[in-house]
Amino acid sequence: MPIALASIPPPIPSHFKLDRPPKSGSRSGIFRFRCLKTSLSARKSSDVDVDTFTKYSGYVFESGNLEADALVEYNVAKIAAIYRRKPVLLLRRLLQIGTRFGRWFVLRYIDSAMERSDEMFKVRAAQLRGILVELGPDVIPPAYLDELSLLQDRIAPFSSEVAFDTIEQELGLPLDVIFSHISPEPIAAASLGQVYQARLQSSGKVVAVKVQRPGVQAAISLDIFILRFFAGWIRKAAKINTDLQGVLDEWAASLFREMDYREEAKNGLKFRQLYGGLQDVVVPEMYLEQTSRRVLTMQWVEGQKLSEVKDLYLVEVGVYCSLTQLLECGFYHADPHPGNLLRTYDGKLAYLDFGMMGEFRQELRNGFIEACLHLVNRDFDALAKDFITLGLLPPTAEKNAVTKALTDVFQNAVDRGVRNIRFGDLSGNLGRTMYKFKFQIPSYFSLVIRSLAVLEGIALSFNPDYKVLSSSYPWIARKVLTDNSPQLRSSLQALLYEDGVFRIDRLESLLSEYTRVGTEKALAKGEADTNPRVVLKQILSFTLTEKGAFVREILLQEFAKGLDALVLVTMDSVSSATATRFPFGSSLSLYVMDDEDIRNLKTLLRLTRLLSWSPKNEQIVEVEQVNIYKNSNAYFEEASLVFNRLASFQDVLPVLSTIPELPSELQQQLLLLPADLARRLISRAAARTIRRIFL
């Protein structure tokens, strides 16, 4: 539930001060404002629709029906035991839900039959909102409520008198001892509770005070009990592989945690500690002393809803922060709908509402990163294994058939390039193959997917061409290139060496995406400096640091292979030229090269291009000069290109010019590389000589 809205009132004026009773702490009068009695009475007389939820569904939490409201945590067995003893209450709720939704679905069917669905959409949406307000906060999962997010602010608040009573009972102190000011009416009202603006008596800080709606847990418990029954019945009848009750239980457990404001405050503190230091991210402070199970006090944040301002930069900040949550720390905001994301007046992104959070285990984080890598690089065989690791496919799934199906699903999307892949399209296309191969959606995965899909949905409202995967992949590339976990190191090794052959094109792609990251702000803006000199400096700085040691090792190894092949072809050329001077000498060759040597020469050519950071689509124009290799063999041509490339001062200049700009410790590391490369080259030459002598 958002703590601050698009229109934020000014600080509380002095005439909103509390009237103290004759005795401090006395219950002879409930603390209220001078204007409170008037405002409440005016509301009662003029607004007959105050607190619609209580009016139509109050019977759910009337006296005698509050056992579920006392539950501290979600417990399926206890909820079932409570409502099995109340068949009349259960039947009444079923009839209420059935008749309300049944009538609405009939009207939608009539609209469709009369071809007026588009015309009546807003009318039916408003009617659906009314039904949801009557039935309670969470009769259906939040994913469906997202479509009604624009209507959420219209939820009628419950009585402020009840809210102030709740604050005093929960915190155990009179209202004027806790706050020097508090707004007479809620600033915002939502499904689970409503928010007041107040000023702490102890520090004078302006805070948001969230008070839980009375009876909300009892109503939610009953509705979950009903939904679990239907989820089990639907799964059996439709033979669905996904554990619908398990998914519902995961959501319900997070919802129960969300209703315990003490847990939300702890989540907020942890979220602030992990992500409050990210650039242009704001996480409000929590006040634990003024927080209880049904009352939450947190820092007041002013600004506008992100959905109401066209700020693509902050959308990208949100994507970056979410990737950090999901794949770096594993503690993520599981309900990032537009109402929970705020643009502060100084242009920063504020996160609100920490009731629904998720945990993403390390092995699953790595599996998710690997799946993205394999998808982008069209390795559908490895992607099938990733789906098993992530729990999307059973281990018994037929691997070859799954690989073919995934190729059919994703090939066209991936061929358009990573920057043109839309997350929503991938998940939609995948759904068509789920039934055939007995796909299952683990409970944790539904929250992760929803988190990413919501982010792309927010961005698409600003920019129809936005792709969340395009913004995500540079982060993933940086993660896989720099992470020292054995699992990701093994994945990078397997990605770069396919059947023992070095795929430099994949390394180029990863480094290209890595340079798009630059800094946090550059990633968030979707920008990176494309100046080759700047990009080259980024690559050199990365490969010379400890985080780049694994990639540096690979580059040195491939440089050694390429230089070894270059030396070999040079000596072969010299020996061939010498042999032609002697009878029958032209048929002799002391240095036999094979296909691997030619591949190594081609790799060396690509590596020399990498040093000057030539664009991958650059066409190498051969300078008109004497080719020292007259032999028609392919490896002579490759060697000629390498020599021409190395001899071009223009290509070497960018490397030399960036060296003085590197930190001194990186310059020292760079000076060690020639000796390391020479040792590798000598080792390869010695091994080849021994092999030829004894084999």
XYZ file of C-alpha atoms in Angstrom:
695
model
C 0.000 0.000 0.000
C 1.521 3.339 -0.992
C 2.504 5.702 1.782
C 2.601 8.832 -0.353
C 0.412 9.822 -3.270
C 0.608 12.091 -6.273
C -0.887 14.985 -4.363
C 0.908 15.363 -1.052
C -0.506 17.855 1.436
C 1.745 20.422 3.066
C 3.137 19.769 6.561
C 0.461 19.489 9.228
C -0.752 22.946 10.255
C -0.801 24.001 13.856
C -4.590 23.890 14.198
C -4.431 20.094 13.829
C -2.908 19.770 17.297
C -4.380 17.198 19.628
C -6.698 18.198 22.439
C -5.333 16.716 25.649
C -7.801 15.275 28.169
C -7.780 16.472 31.764
C -5.426 13.654 32.774
C -2.558 12.320 30.789
C -3.433 8.826 29.582
C -7.061 9.111 30.728
C -9.648 7.274 28.651
C -12.356 9.816 29.532
C -12.025 11.155 25.999
C -10.418 9.730 22.864
C -7.720 12.053 21.602
C -8.865 13.824 18.504
C -8.551 17.102 16.665
C -10.671 20.184 17.053
C -11.753 19.582 13.479
C -12.174 15.817 13.876
C -15.666 15.723 15.361
C -16.992 17.977 12.648
C -15.346 16.081 9.829
C -16.481 12.680 11.088
C -20.055 13.721 11.643
C -20.166 15.385 8.241
C -18.914 12.211 6.639
C -21.446 10.039 8.453
C -24.351 12.226 7.444
C -23.353 12.893 3.831
C -21.570 9.702 2.730
C -23.687 6.612 3.110
C -21.020 4.502 1.391
C -18.363 4.942 4.068
C -16.330 1.743 4.476
C -18.216 -0.360 1.942
C -16.257 -3.452 2.954
C -17.648 -3.317 6.499
C -21.150 -2.584 5.218
C -21.345 -5.613 2.924
C -18.858 -8.057 4.467
C -18.772 -7.066 8.116
C -20.524 -10.307 9.075
C -17.249 -12.152 8.314
C -15.518 -10.585 11.325
C -18.434 -9.941 13.658
C -18.215 -11.075 17.267
C -17.638 -14.799 17.331
C -16.000 -14.862 13.900
C -12.650 -13.347 14.857
C -10.648 -16.502 15.583
C -8.757 -16.229 12.288
C -8.002 -12.578 13.018
C -5.874 -13.695 15.976
C -3.597 -15.982 13.916
C 0.004 -14.790 14.053
C 1.057 -16.587 10.858
C -0.514 -18.399 7.929
C -1.515 -21.917 8.941
C -3.647 -23.978 6.551
C -4.704 -26.523 9.170
C -5.828 -23.913 11.712
C -7.794 -21.914 9.131
C -9.498 -25.071 7.894
C -10.362 -26.093 11.465
C -11.907 -22.672 12.163
C -14.190 -22.478 9.120
C -15.222 -26.119 9.018
C -16.962 -25.375 12.310
C -18.836 -22.479 10.688
C -20.721 -23.959 7.695
C -23.361 -21.198 7.679
C -20.704 -18.466 7.456
C -18.891 -20.427 4.745
C -22.067 -20.912 2.692
C -23.046 -17.252 3.027
C -19.641 -16.132 1.781
C -19.734 -18.579 -1.141
C -23.167 -17.296 -2.171
C -22.041 -13.694 -1.869
C -18.947 -14.227 -4.008
C -20.791 -16.414 -6.525
C -23.705 -14.040 -7.058
C -21.564 -10.902 -7.269
C -19.045 -12.331 -9.731
C -21.649 -14.414 -11.571
C -23.699 -11.341 -12.455
C -20.563 -9.498 -13.591
C -19.433 -12.361 -15.854
C -22.923 -12.586 -17.398
C -22.784 -8.871 -18.224
C -19.341 -9.292 -19.768
C -20.652 -12.190 -21.868
C -23.560 -10.052 -23.085
C -21.130 -7.249 -23.959
C -19.060 -9.692 -25.990
C -22.103 -11.139 -27.765
C -23.312 -7.638 -28.647
C -19.783 -6.604 -29.737
C -19.635 -3.715 -27.267
C -16.836 -4.963 -24.975
C -14.548 -2.005 -25.702
C -17.318 0.540 -25.139
C -18.321 -0.996 -21.800
C -14.806 -1.717 -20.531
C -14.586 1.234 -18.123
C -18.107 0.609 -16.856
C -17.388 -3.054 -16.141
C -14.035 -2.176 -14.552
C -15.793 0.223 -12.198
C -18.374 -2.454 -11.389
C -15.608 -4.970 -10.703
C -13.906 -2.493 -8.409
C -17.152 -2.113 -6.508
C -17.451 -5.885 -6.134
C -13.895 -6.176 -4.845
C -14.436 -3.361 -2.352
C -17.604 -5.070 -1.088
C -16.038 -8.511 -0.777
C -12.766 -7.405 0.760
C -9.157 -6.667 -0.053
C -7.938 -9.897 -1.569
C -10.634 -12.160 -2.918
C -8.476 -12.627 -6.022
C -4.663 -12.604 -6.376
C -2.830 -9.290 -6.808
C -1.896 -10.068 -10.416
C -5.534 -9.467 -11.405
C -5.796 -6.358 -9.252
C -2.967 -4.713 -11.204
C -5.433 -4.050 -14.017
C -7.482 -2.043 -11.533
C -4.581 -0.094 -10.060
C -6.031 3.212 -11.248
C -9.113 2.575 -9.115
C -7.312 1.707 -5.886
C -7.338 5.233 -4.501
C -11.154 5.229 -4.473
C -11.413 2.684 -1.669
C -13.437 4.276 1.113
C -11.589 4.599 4.441
C -12.899 3.227 7.696
C -13.619 5.460 10.668
C -10.702 7.563 11.943
C -12.101 7.124 15.453
C -11.612 3.366 15.087
C -8.161 3.937 13.612
C -7.055 6.169 16.516
C -8.377 3.630 19.010
C -6.353 0.950 17.222
C -3.173 3.047 17.435
C -3.576 3.580 21.182
C -4.404 -0.076 21.870
C -1.566 -1.401 19.724
C 1.134 0.988 20.973
C -0.137 1.126 24.564
C 0.084 4.922 24.859
C -2.270 7.871 24.454
C -2.151 9.389 21.001
C -0.775 12.750 22.160
C 2.151 11.056 23.914
C 3.234 9.469 20.624
C 2.462 12.282 18.180
C 2.383 16.044 18.475
C 0.252 16.213 15.318
C -1.767 13.750 13.255
C -4.069 14.359 10.304
C -7.787 14.085 11.156
C -8.534 12.038 8.043
C -6.437 9.419 6.234
C -4.188 10.666 3.453
C -4.603 7.371 1.599
C -6.807 4.301 1.941
C -6.133 0.920 0.388
C -7.164 -2.696 0.746
C -5.283 -3.636 3.914
C -5.285 -0.331 5.742
C -5.062 3.437 5.582
C -2.367 6.051 6.158
C -2.218 9.188 8.294
C 0.398 11.894 8.292
C 1.796 12.670 11.740
C 4.711 14.249 13.591
C 6.591 12.303 16.266
C 6.456 13.836 19.723
C 9.988 12.655 20.526
C 11.896 13.891 17.471
C 9.564 16.177 15.567
C 10.004 14.132 12.375
C 7.088 13.884 9.935
C 6.005 10.262 9.530
C 3.424 8.091 7.819
C 1.266 6.024 10.170
C -0.394 3.008 8.571
C -3.309 1.452 10.449
C -4.721 -1.939 9.492
C -8.345 -2.238 8.443
C -10.373 -4.003 11.195
C -11.262 -7.627 10.479
C -9.224 -7.819 7.308
C -7.311 -10.974 8.321
C -10.506 -12.855 9.157
C -11.982 -12.039 5.748
C -8.791 -12.984 3.916
C -8.507 -16.276 5.816
C -12.028 -17.280 4.814
C -11.454 -16.363 1.170
C -8.160 -18.289 1.073
C -9.907 -21.339 2.492
C -12.466 -21.117 -0.316
C -9.837 -20.512 -2.992
C -7.756 -23.496 -1.828
C -10.742 -25.770 -2.257
C -11.357 -24.566 -5.812
C -7.623 -24.644 -6.648
C -7.408 -28.316 -5.680
C -10.578 -29.165 -7.588
C -9.460 -27.312 -10.738
C -6.036 -28.983 -10.696
C -7.568 -32.457 -10.581
C -10.310 -31.732 -13.106
C -8.052 -30.005 -15.640
C -5.026 -32.245 -14.920
C -2.772 -29.213 -14.396
C 0.841 -29.963 -13.440
C 1.383 -26.788 -11.444
C 0.656 -27.106 -7.740
C -2.081 -24.460 -7.628
C -2.619 -24.878 -3.901
C 1.129 -24.531 -3.329
C 1.240 -21.311 -5.349
C -1.779 -20.034 -3.424
C -0.171 -20.989 -0.102
C 3.019 -19.132 -1.042
C 1.025 -16.036 -1.906
C -1.145 -16.379 1.217
C 1.881 -16.785 3.493
C 3.419 -13.608 2.050
C 0.078 -11.849 2.484
C -0.096 -12.853 6.148
C 3.439 -11.551 6.618
C 2.339 -8.348 4.914
C -0.469 -7.995 7.452
C 2.030 -8.156 10.312
C 3.432 -4.646 10.223
C 6.320 -5.632 12.505
C 7.576 -7.923 9.755
C 7.071 -5.180 7.191
C 9.176 -2.811 9.314
C 11.965 -5.415 9.550
C 11.763 -5.948 5.799
C 12.011 -2.208 5.269
C 15.098 -1.987 7.464
C 16.780 -4.839 5.575
C 15.790 -3.384 2.202
C 17.196 0.002 3.220
C 20.456 -1.598 4.364
C 20.902 -3.559 1.117
C 19.674 -1.093 -1.484
C 19.360 2.322 0.152
C 22.892 3.164 -0.977
C 22.208 2.616 -4.692
C 22.376 5.734 -6.803
C 19.065 7.635 -6.991
C 17.231 5.053 -4.843
C 15.373 6.133 -1.683
C 14.190 3.705 0.993
C 12.254 5.292 3.894
C 13.362 4.875 7.482
C 11.343 2.633 9.801
C 10.456 3.522 13.422
C 10.242 0.236 15.313
C 9.310 1.797 18.685
C 6.134 3.210 17.142
C 5.294 0.012 15.238
C 3.178 -2.985 16.221
C 1.349 -5.809 14.489
C -1.403 -3.507 13.154
C 0.322 -0.096 13.214
C 3.362 0.868 11.142
C 5.276 4.139 11.468
C 7.788 5.096 8.799
C 9.462 8.133 7.268
C 7.150 10.362 5.248
C 8.171 10.507 1.576
C 6.807 13.146 -0.764
C 6.540 12.812 -4.508
C 4.451 11.469 -7.376
C 3.579 7.957 -8.470
C 6.052 6.704 -11.035
C 3.137 5.737 -13.288
C 2.016 9.374 -13.423
C 5.319 10.867 -14.595
C 7.181 10.039 -17.784
C 10.603 9.461 -16.293
C 12.329 6.698 -18.247
C 15.515 7.220 -16.293
C 13.819 6.230 -13.037
C 12.239 3.228 -14.761
C 15.764 2.091 -15.628
C 16.865 2.811 -12.056
C 14.048 0.489 -10.977
C 15.216 -2.216 -13.380
C 18.796 -1.933 -12.104
C 17.661 -2.026 -8.475
C 15.395 -5.007 -9.154
C 18.202 -6.943 -10.844
C 20.391 -6.247 -7.834
C 17.598 -7.549 -5.621
C 16.877 -10.673 -7.656
C 20.334 -11.773 -8.766
C 22.841 -10.173 -6.407
C 21.358 -10.256 -2.900
C 18.320 -12.504 -3.424
C 16.048 -10.362 -1.205
C 13.510 -8.729 -3.480
C 10.400 -6.574 -3.473
C 7.655 -8.925 -4.657
C 4.981 -6.282 -5.204
C 6.544 -3.479 -7.298
C 3.289 -2.157 -8.795
C 3.143 1.537 -9.794
C 1.589 2.586 -6.482
C 4.629 1.318 -4.594
C 7.139 3.237 -6.722
C 7.387 6.973 -6.177
C 9.298 9.728 -7.937
C 10.514 12.111 -5.241
C 10.588 15.816 -5.926
C 14.382 15.729 -6.183
C 14.200 13.141 -8.986
C 14.897 9.896 -7.112
C 13.064 6.574 -7.005
C 11.449 5.750 -3.670
C 10.319 2.216 -2.790
C 7.264 1.847 -0.553
C 5.345 -0.996 1.072
C 7.639 -3.803 2.220
C 4.986 -6.267 3.293
C 5.402 -8.664 0.379
C 9.053 -9.652 -0.056
C 10.717 -12.728 -1.531
C 13.920 -14.730 -1.076
C 15.814 -16.068 -4.120
C 18.354 -18.766 -3.167
C 21.893 -18.592 -4.556
C 21.633 -21.733 -6.683
C 18.409 -20.460 -8.234
C 19.944 -17.044 -8.879
C 22.831 -18.682 -10.718
C 20.402 -20.911 -12.604
C 18.395 -17.885 -13.700
C 21.548 -16.118 -14.945
C 22.649 -19.246 -16.806
C 19.229 -19.559 -18.438
C 19.450 -15.961 -19.707
C 22.963 -16.599 -21.061
C 21.959 -19.783 -22.826
C 18.820 -18.172 -24.246
C 20.684 -15.188 -25.699
C 23.412 -17.450 -27.136
C 20.853 -19.879 -28.604
C 22.130 -22.819 -26.577
C 18.732 -24.468 -26.232
C 20.179 -27.797 -25.156
C 21.721 -26.127 -22.079
C 18.519 -24.103 -21.608
C 16.553 -27.333 -21.237
C 18.913 -28.340 -18.390
C 18.442 -24.908 -16.807
C 14.680 -25.411 -16.773
C 15.194 -28.616 -14.804
C 17.541 -26.839 -12.370
C 14.989 -24.080 -11.833
C 12.250 -26.645 -11.183
C 10.247 -25.735 -14.285
C 10.620 -29.222 -15.755
C 10.720 -32.624 -14.056
C 14.052 -34.508 -14.276
C 12.264 -37.218 -16.256
C 11.474 -34.863 -19.167
C 12.737 -36.111 -22.548
C 15.704 -33.843 -23.195
C 15.848 -33.883 -27.007
C 12.139 -33.193 -27.395
C 12.326 -30.339 -24.893
C 15.332 -28.829 -26.698
C 13.483 -28.916 -30.011
C 10.388 -27.353 -28.446
C 12.393 -24.557 -26.823
C 14.135 -23.900 -30.133
C 10.758 -23.556 -31.838
C 9.495 -21.254 -29.083
C 12.476 -18.937 -28.704
C 14.452 -19.068 -31.956
C 12.584 -16.291 -33.785
C 12.645 -13.994 -30.754
C 16.373 -14.511 -30.136
C 17.262 -14.022 -33.813
C 16.077 -10.423 -33.488
C 18.922 -9.770 -31.017
C 19.035 -9.476 -27.242
C 18.063 -5.808 -27.329
C 14.838 -6.595 -29.181
C 13.560 -9.430 -26.981
C 10.472 -8.603 -24.963
C 10.112 -10.462 -21.671
C 6.335 -10.637 -21.980
C 6.582 -12.279 -25.426
C 8.971 -14.947 -24.129
C 6.730 -15.892 -21.214
C 3.665 -15.886 -23.479
C 5.281 -18.106 -26.123
C 6.536 -20.497 -23.470
C 3.019 -20.998 -22.160
C 2.039 -22.833 -25.339
C 4.472 -25.673 -24.623
C 3.878 -25.939 -20.880
C 1.111 -28.515 -21.023
C 2.875 -30.853 -23.464
C 6.027 -31.250 -21.390
C 4.395 -31.102 -17.952
C 5.862 -27.728 -17.056
C 5.375 -26.748 -13.453
C 5.585 -23.282 -11.915
C 7.390 -23.406 -8.556
C 5.801 -21.139 -5.976
C 8.914 -18.933 -5.699
C 9.045 -18.495 -9.479
C 5.604 -16.948 -9.779
C 6.691 -13.991 -7.611
C 9.983 -13.549 -9.506
C 8.285 -13.610 -12.910
C 5.603 -11.222 -11.701
C 8.244 -8.834 -10.415
C 9.978 -8.688 -13.820
C 6.735 -8.577 -15.807
C 5.397 -5.690 -13.717
C 8.589 -3.714 -14.318
C 8.316 -4.178 -18.067
C 4.638 -3.250 -17.885
C 5.452 0.020 -16.102
C 8.125 0.821 -18.678
C 5.853 -0.004 -21.622
C 3.368 2.586 -20.409
C 6.106 5.166 -21.061
C 7.846 3.597 -24.032
C 6.086 1.005 -26.256
C 9.463 -0.173 -27.560
C 10.956 -0.867 -24.134
C 12.467 -4.315 -23.480
C 13.391 -5.258 -19.944
C 15.785 -7.978 -21.122
C 17.750 -5.384 -23.092
C 18.247 -3.423 -19.876
C 18.930 -6.587 -17.889
C 21.478 -8.316 -20.093
C 24.381 -5.862 -19.494
C 23.950 -6.512 -15.773
C 23.874 -10.281 -16.390
C 26.981 -10.038 -18.606
C 28.853 -8.168 -15.893
C 27.724 -10.674 -13.287
C 28.872 -13.731 -15.228
C 32.207 -12.112 -16.176
C 33.089 -10.998 -12.646
C 31.457 -13.509 -10.290
C 33.877 -15.958 -8.690
C 31.349 -18.657 -7.806
C 32.367 -22.088 -9.189
C 28.949 -22.553 -10.819
C 29.108 -19.344 -12.876
C 32.792 -19.846 -13.674
C 31.941 -23.277 -15.036
C 29.056 -21.794 -17.026
C 31.306 -19.127 -18.547
C 33.905 -21.750 -19.458
C 31.261 -23.929 -21.121
C 29.789 -20.939 -22.925
C 33.114 -19.781 -24.368
C 34.371 -23.252 -25.320
C 31.899 -25.204 -27.422
C 33.175 -28.705 -28.144
C 36.659 -27.483 -27.204
C 36.570 -24.608 -29.731
C 36.949 -21.068 -28.415
C 33.886 -18.931 -29.276
C 35.413 -15.464 -29.333
C 32.178 -14.068 -30.750
C 30.476 -14.900 -27.446
C 33.232 -13.227 -25.454
C 32.941 -10.148 -27.678
C 29.203 -10.088 -27.057
C 29.637 -10.330 -23.273
C 32.320 -7.632 -23.222
C 30.192 -5.411 -25.440
C 27.263 -5.700 -23.041
C 29.600 -5.261 -20.064
C 30.776 -1.916 -21.423
C 27.139 -0.777 -21.612
C 27.039 -0.931 -17.832
C 29.838 1.559 -17.180
C 28.461 2.996 -13.981
C 25.166 2.499 -12.203
C 23.861 5.731 -13.686
C 24.989 4.836 -17.202
C 23.116 1.538 -16.965
C 20.027 3.205 -15.566
C 20.006 5.764 -18.371
C 20.438 2.989 -20.914
C 23.527 4.775 -22.156
C 27.191 3.889 -22.432
C 30.056 5.828 -23.901
C 30.630 4.415 -27.382
C 33.978 6.158 -27.821
C 36.328 3.230 -28.695
C 39.074 4.685 -26.523
C 36.796 4.904 -23.481
C 35.396 1.436 -24.109
C 38.897 -0.005 -24.485
C 39.917 1.567 -21.194
C 36.932 -0.119 -19.535
C 37.927 -3.504 -20.950
C 41.587 -3.118 -19.958
C 40.644 -1.972 -16.464
C 38.327 -4.949 -16.049
C 40.750 -7.611 -17.330
C 43.611 -6.310 -15.181
C 41.658 -6.380 -11.906
C 41.123 -9.359 -9.626
C 37.521 -9.699 -10.814
C 38.742 -10.024 -14.388
C 41.401 -12.655 -13.594
C 39.374 -15.529 -15.062
C 38.770 -13.702 -18.354
C 42.405 -12.511 -18.400
C 43.551 -16.124 -18.121
C 41.381 -17.088 -21.092
C 42.642 -14.165 -23.194
C 46.291 -14.961 -22.453
C 45.731 -18.605 -23.312
C 44.105 -17.746 -26.654
C 46.736 -15.108 -27.463
C 49.431 -17.741 -26.864
C 47.658 -20.183 -29.175
C 47.312 -17.552 -31.873
C 50.891 -16.320 -31.652
C 52.115 -19.907 -31.696
C 50.178 -20.501 -34.914
C 51.526 -17.232 -36.331
C 55.124 -18.265 -35.561
C 54.441 -21.667 -37.080
C 53.058 -20.285 -40.328
C 55.925 -17.786 -40.545
C 58.533 -20.535 -40.168
C 56.586 -22.669 -42.643
C 56.653 -19.799 -45.127
C 60.385 -19.300 -44.670
C 61.117 -23.040 -44.979
C 58.905 -23.286 -48.068
C 60.615 -20.299 -49.675
C 64.037 -21.836 -48.942
C 63.026 -25.271 -50.173
C 62.001 -23.955 -53.572
C 65.668 -23.214 -54.302
C 66.530 -26.903 -54.208
C 65.448 -29.727 -56.499
C 62.273 -31.421 -55.203
C 62.324 -28.949 -52.276
C 58.966 -27.408 -53.039
C 57.197 -30.551 -51.839
C 58.857 -30.448 -48.455
C 57.340 -28.729 -45.402
C 59.050 -28.898 -42.012
C 56.109 -27.313 -40.173
C 52.769 -29.029 -40.715
C 49.700 -26.950 -39.774
C 46.217 -28.268 -39.152
C 42.671 -26.875 -38.853
C 43.210 -25.974 -35.211
C 46.136 -23.732 -36.158
C 43.962 -21.956 -38.737
C 41.243 -21.460 -36.095
C 43.855 -20.065 -33.718
C 45.028 -17.631 -36.415
C 41.468 -16.449 -36.968
C 41.016 -16.039 -33.234
C 44.240 -14.010 -33.052
C 42.913 -11.721 -35.763
C 39.700 -11.193 -33.783
C 41.731 -10.552 -30.635
C 43.769 -7.873 -32.375
C 40.513 -6.246 -33.406
C 39.346 -6.510 -29.814
C 42.438 -4.610 -28.653
C 41.449 -1.653 -30.802
C 37.754 -2.269 -30.048
C 36.670 -2.243 -33.654
C 32.912 -2.709 -33.996
C 31.917 -6.284 -34.628
C 30.330 -5.444 -37.959
C 33.485 -3.688 -39.202
C 34.707 -4.876 -42.550
C 38.477 -5.283 -42.536
C 39.854 -3.367 -45.472
C 43.177 -4.804 -46.594
C 45.751 -2.108 -47.265
C 47.416 -2.365 -50.644
C 50.835 -3.583 -49.733
C 53.118 -6.436 -50.683
C 51.842 -9.729 -49.292
C 54.873 -11.622 -47.996
C 52.900 -14.846 -48.326
C 52.541 -15.973 -51.911
C 51.276 -19.404 -50.904
C 47.580 -19.888 -51.656
C 46.940 -21.804 -48.444
C 44.262 -20.306 -46.186
C 46.547 -19.960 -43.195
C 48.957 -17.757 -45.124
C 46.074 -15.390 -45.871
C 45.030 -15.334 -42.215
C 48.593 -14.674 -41.124
C 48.861 -11.838 -43.620
C 45.809 -10.161 -42.143
C 47.240 -10.491 -38.643
C 50.578 -8.982 -39.678
C 48.858 -6.126 -41.459
C 46.711 -5.518 -38.395
C 49.649 -5.532 -35.976
C 51.694 -3.322 -38.310
C 48.977 -0.658 -38.392
C 50.034 2.048 -35.911
C 46.523 3.482 -36.043
C 45.160 0.274 -34.502
C 47.850 0.054 -31.836
C 47.579 3.719 -30.831
C 44.319 3.386 -28.791
C 45.910 0.708 -26.615
C 49.039 2.737 -25.989
C 47.142 5.965 -25.281
C 44.959 4.398 -22.579
C 47.817 2.877 -20.578
C 48.924 6.138 -18.859
C 45.315 6.724 -17.732
C 45.156 3.426 -15.866
C 45.769 3.336 -12.098
C 49.371 2.552 -11.171
C 48.530 -0.899 -9.800
C 46.867 -1.838 -13.099
C 49.846 -0.529 -15.060
C 52.090 -2.783 -12.991
C 49.811 -5.728 -13.709
C 49.958 -4.902 -17.419
C 53.777 -4.964 -17.386
C 53.696 -8.566 -16.148
C 51.620 -9.804 -19.093
C 54.360 -10.008 -21.793
C 56.506 -12.313 -19.621
C 53.469 -14.460 -18.809
C 52.547 -14.634 -22.503
C 56.152 -15.558 -23.456
C 56.182 -18.430 -20.935
C 52.943 -19.801 -22.376
C 54.286 -19.503 -25.917
C 57.542 -21.304 -25.048
C 55.575 -24.010 -23.251
C 53.378 -24.627 -26.318
C 56.392 -24.714 -28.669
C 58.234 -27.166 -26.417
C 55.184 -29.412 -26.118
C 54.700 -29.418 -29.887
C 58.386 -30.233 -30.512
C 58.316 -33.144 -28.065
C 55.095 -34.397 -29.626
C 56.611 -34.375 -33.097
C 59.798 -36.114 -31.966
C 58.126 -38.995 -30.182
C 54.888 -39.376 -32.151
